[in-house]
Coordinates of C-alpha atoms in Angstrom, one line a residue:
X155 CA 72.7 105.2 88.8
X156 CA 72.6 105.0 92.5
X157 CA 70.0 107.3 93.0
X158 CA 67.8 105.6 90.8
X159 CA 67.5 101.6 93.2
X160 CA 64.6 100.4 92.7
X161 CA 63.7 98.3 90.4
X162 CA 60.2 97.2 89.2
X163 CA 59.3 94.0 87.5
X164 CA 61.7 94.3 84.1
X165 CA 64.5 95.2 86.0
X166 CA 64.4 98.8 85.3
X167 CA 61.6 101.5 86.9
X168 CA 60.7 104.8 84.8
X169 CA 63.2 107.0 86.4
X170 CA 66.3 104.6 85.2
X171 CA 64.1 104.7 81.8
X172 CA 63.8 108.3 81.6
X173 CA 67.9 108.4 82.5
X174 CA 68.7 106.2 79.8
X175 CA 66.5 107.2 77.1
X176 CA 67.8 110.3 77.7
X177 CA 71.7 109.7 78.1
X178 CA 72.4 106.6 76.3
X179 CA 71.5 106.0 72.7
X180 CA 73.2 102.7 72.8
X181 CA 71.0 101.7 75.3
X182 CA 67.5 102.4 73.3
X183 CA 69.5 99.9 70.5
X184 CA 70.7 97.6 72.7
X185 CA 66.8 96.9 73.9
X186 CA 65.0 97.4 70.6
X187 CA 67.4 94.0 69.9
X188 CA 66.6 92.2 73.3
X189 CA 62.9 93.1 72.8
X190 CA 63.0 91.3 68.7
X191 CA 64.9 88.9 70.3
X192 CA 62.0 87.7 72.5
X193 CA 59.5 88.3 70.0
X194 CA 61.3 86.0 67.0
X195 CA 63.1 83.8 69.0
X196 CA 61.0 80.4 68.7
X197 CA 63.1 78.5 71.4
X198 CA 63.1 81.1 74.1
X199 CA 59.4 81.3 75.0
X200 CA 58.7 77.8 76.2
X201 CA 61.4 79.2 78.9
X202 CA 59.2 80.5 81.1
X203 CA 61.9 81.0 83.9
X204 CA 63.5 83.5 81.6
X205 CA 60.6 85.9 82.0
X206 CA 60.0 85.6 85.9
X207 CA 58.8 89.1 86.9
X208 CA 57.9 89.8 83.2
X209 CA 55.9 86.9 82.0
X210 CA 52.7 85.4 83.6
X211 CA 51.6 81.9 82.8
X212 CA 48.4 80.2 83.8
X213 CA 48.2 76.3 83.3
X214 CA 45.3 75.1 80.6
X215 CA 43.5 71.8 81.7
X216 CA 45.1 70.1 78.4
X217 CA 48.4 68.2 78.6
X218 CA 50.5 67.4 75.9
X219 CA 51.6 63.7 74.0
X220 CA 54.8 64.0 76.4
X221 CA 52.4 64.6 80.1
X222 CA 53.6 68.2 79.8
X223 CA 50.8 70.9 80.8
X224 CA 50.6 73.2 78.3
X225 CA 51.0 76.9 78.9
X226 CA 50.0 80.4 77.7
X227 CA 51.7 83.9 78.3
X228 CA 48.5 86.0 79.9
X229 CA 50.3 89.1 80.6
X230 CA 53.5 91.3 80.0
X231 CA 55.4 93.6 82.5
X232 CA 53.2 96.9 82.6
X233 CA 56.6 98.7 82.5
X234 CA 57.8 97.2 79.6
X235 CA 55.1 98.1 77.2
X236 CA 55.3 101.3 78.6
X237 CA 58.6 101.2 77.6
X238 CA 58.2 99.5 74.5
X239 CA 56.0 101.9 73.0
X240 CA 57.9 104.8 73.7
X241 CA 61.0 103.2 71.9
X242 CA 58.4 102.4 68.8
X243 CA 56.5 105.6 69.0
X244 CA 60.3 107.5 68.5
X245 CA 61.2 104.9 66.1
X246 CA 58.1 105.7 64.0
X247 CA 58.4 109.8 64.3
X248 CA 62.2 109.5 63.3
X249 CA 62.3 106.2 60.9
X250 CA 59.1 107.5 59.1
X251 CA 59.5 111.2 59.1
X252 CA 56.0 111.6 61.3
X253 CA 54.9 114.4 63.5
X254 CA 54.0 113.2 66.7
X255 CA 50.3 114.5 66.6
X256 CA 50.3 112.2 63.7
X257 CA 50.5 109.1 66.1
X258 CA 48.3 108.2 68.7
X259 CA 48.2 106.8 72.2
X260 CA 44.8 105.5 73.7
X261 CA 44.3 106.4 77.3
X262 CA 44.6 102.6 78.2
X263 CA 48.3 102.6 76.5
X264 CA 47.8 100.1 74.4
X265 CA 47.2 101.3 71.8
X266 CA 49.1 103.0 69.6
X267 CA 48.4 104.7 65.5
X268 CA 46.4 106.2 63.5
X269 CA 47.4 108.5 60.0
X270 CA 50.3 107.3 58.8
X271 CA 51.2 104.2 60.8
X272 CA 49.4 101.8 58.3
X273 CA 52.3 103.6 56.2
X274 CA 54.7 102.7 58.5
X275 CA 53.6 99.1 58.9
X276 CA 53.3 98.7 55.0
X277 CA 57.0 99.6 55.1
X278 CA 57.7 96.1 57.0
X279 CA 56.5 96.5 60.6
X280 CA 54.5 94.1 61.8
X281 CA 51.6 94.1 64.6
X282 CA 49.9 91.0 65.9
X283 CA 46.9 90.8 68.2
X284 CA 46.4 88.4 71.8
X285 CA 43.0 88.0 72.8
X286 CA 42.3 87.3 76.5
X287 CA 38.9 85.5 76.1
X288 CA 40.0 83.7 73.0
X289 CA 43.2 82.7 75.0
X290 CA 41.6 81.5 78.0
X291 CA 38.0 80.3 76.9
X292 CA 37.2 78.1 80.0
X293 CA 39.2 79.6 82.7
X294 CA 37.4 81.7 85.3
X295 CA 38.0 85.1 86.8
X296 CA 38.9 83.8 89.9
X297 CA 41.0 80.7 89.2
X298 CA 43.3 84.0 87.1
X299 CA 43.0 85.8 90.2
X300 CA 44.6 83.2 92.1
X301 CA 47.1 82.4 89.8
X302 CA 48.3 85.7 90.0
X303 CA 48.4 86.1 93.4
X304 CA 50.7 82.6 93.8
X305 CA 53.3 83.8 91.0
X306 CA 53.5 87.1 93.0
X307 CA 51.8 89.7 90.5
X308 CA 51.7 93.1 91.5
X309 CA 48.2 94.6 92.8
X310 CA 48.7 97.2 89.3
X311 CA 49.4 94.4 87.3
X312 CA 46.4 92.5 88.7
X313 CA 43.9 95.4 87.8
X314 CA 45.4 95.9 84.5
X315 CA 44.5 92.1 83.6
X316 CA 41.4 92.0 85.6
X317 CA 40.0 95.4 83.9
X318 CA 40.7 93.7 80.2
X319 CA 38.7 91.2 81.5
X320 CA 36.1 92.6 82.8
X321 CA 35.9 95.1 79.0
X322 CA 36.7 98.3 81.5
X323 CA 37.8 100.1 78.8
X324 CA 35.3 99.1 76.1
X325 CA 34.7 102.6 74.7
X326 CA 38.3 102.3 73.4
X327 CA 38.0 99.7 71.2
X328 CA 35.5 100.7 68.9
X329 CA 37.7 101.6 65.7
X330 CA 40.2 99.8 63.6
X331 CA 43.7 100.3 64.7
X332 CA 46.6 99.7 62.7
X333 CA 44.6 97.9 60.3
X334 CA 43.3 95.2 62.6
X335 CA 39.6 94.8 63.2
X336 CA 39.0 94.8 67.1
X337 CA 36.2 92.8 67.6
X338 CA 35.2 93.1 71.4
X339 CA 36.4 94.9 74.6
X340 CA 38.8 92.3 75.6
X341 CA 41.1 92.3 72.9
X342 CA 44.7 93.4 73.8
X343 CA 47.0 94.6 71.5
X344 CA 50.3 93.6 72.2
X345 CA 52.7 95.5 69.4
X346 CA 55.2 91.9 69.0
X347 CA 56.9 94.4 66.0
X348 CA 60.3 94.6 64.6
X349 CA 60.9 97.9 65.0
X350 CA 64.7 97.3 64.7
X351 CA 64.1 96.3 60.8
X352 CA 64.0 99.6 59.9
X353 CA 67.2 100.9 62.1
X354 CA 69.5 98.2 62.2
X355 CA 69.7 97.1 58.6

């Protein structure tokens, strides 16, 4: 795809996205397996090399038995959730037999169901919740700031962490989604679901 260079952070941008969804099938499968992959695979997430340019970390002030600083993922490509959820919206409307008014999209993009995806999840899928004050308790504002700017985090990237934190999109979370409670404004959800289960059985 010549005409289609540059890449963003996950290696692809939304034009080779809209290209592939829209030419190659084998392409949607071949990252609804790489994306459970990452998401079940126990051994590959304390390799934080493997998600440079997709993976944020920010070092906690405890170290572990070995002298190890410990670690937490903060924040995951903004184009690969976007991509992710398209790939799970389509999976939902065609796996589940729903109309796409019956699923929902909040203007943040996080967000995603309402109508029959409990359904759907009751079927297997499963959706977990990460919490950005819960994660990071006693880290300020500023020390994230920095962090991001030294690991080379893109200025969108940036606001998109720095507006959870700051609750900028409060009014959004004032329902139950998917079955999970969402107790404050600066709750993500982060859909870590196998939507292959479904598909690839």
């Amino acid at each position: 795809m010549p005409q289609y260079d540059t890449c963003g952070a996950s290696g692809l941008n939304p034009e080779h996205l809209r290209f592939a969804c829209r030419y190659n099938n084998k392409f949607i499968d071949f990252l609804v397996k790489g994306l459970n992959q990452l998401h079940v695979a126990k051994t590959i997430m304390p390799q934080h090399n493997l998600f440079k340019g997709r993976l944020m970390t920010i070092e906690q002030k405890k170290v572990n038995a070995a002298g190890q600083m410990k670690y937490r993922q903060i924040v995951v490509s903004e184009i690969l959730l976007n991509m992710y959820h398209k790939i799970l919206k389509m999976k939902l409307c065609n796996d589940f037999t729903l109309h796409p008014n019956q699923l929902a999209m909040k203007p943040c993009g996080l967000l995603l169901g309402k109508h029959n995806v409990a359904e759907a999840i009751r079927c297997g899928l499963v959706a977990t919740t990460f919490d950005v004050q819960a994660a990071f308790p006693s880290v300020g504002h500023n020390e994230i700031v920095n962090t991001m700017n030294l690991n080379g985090i893109s200025n969108v990237e940036q606001r998109y962490v720095m507006n959870q934190l700051r609750g900028s999109w409060a009014n959004e979370f004032k329902s139950t989604q998917i079955g999970t409670k969402i107790g404050d404004s600066l709750s993500i959800i982060l859909f870590c679901t196998r939507i292959g289960m479904q598909g690839h059985k």
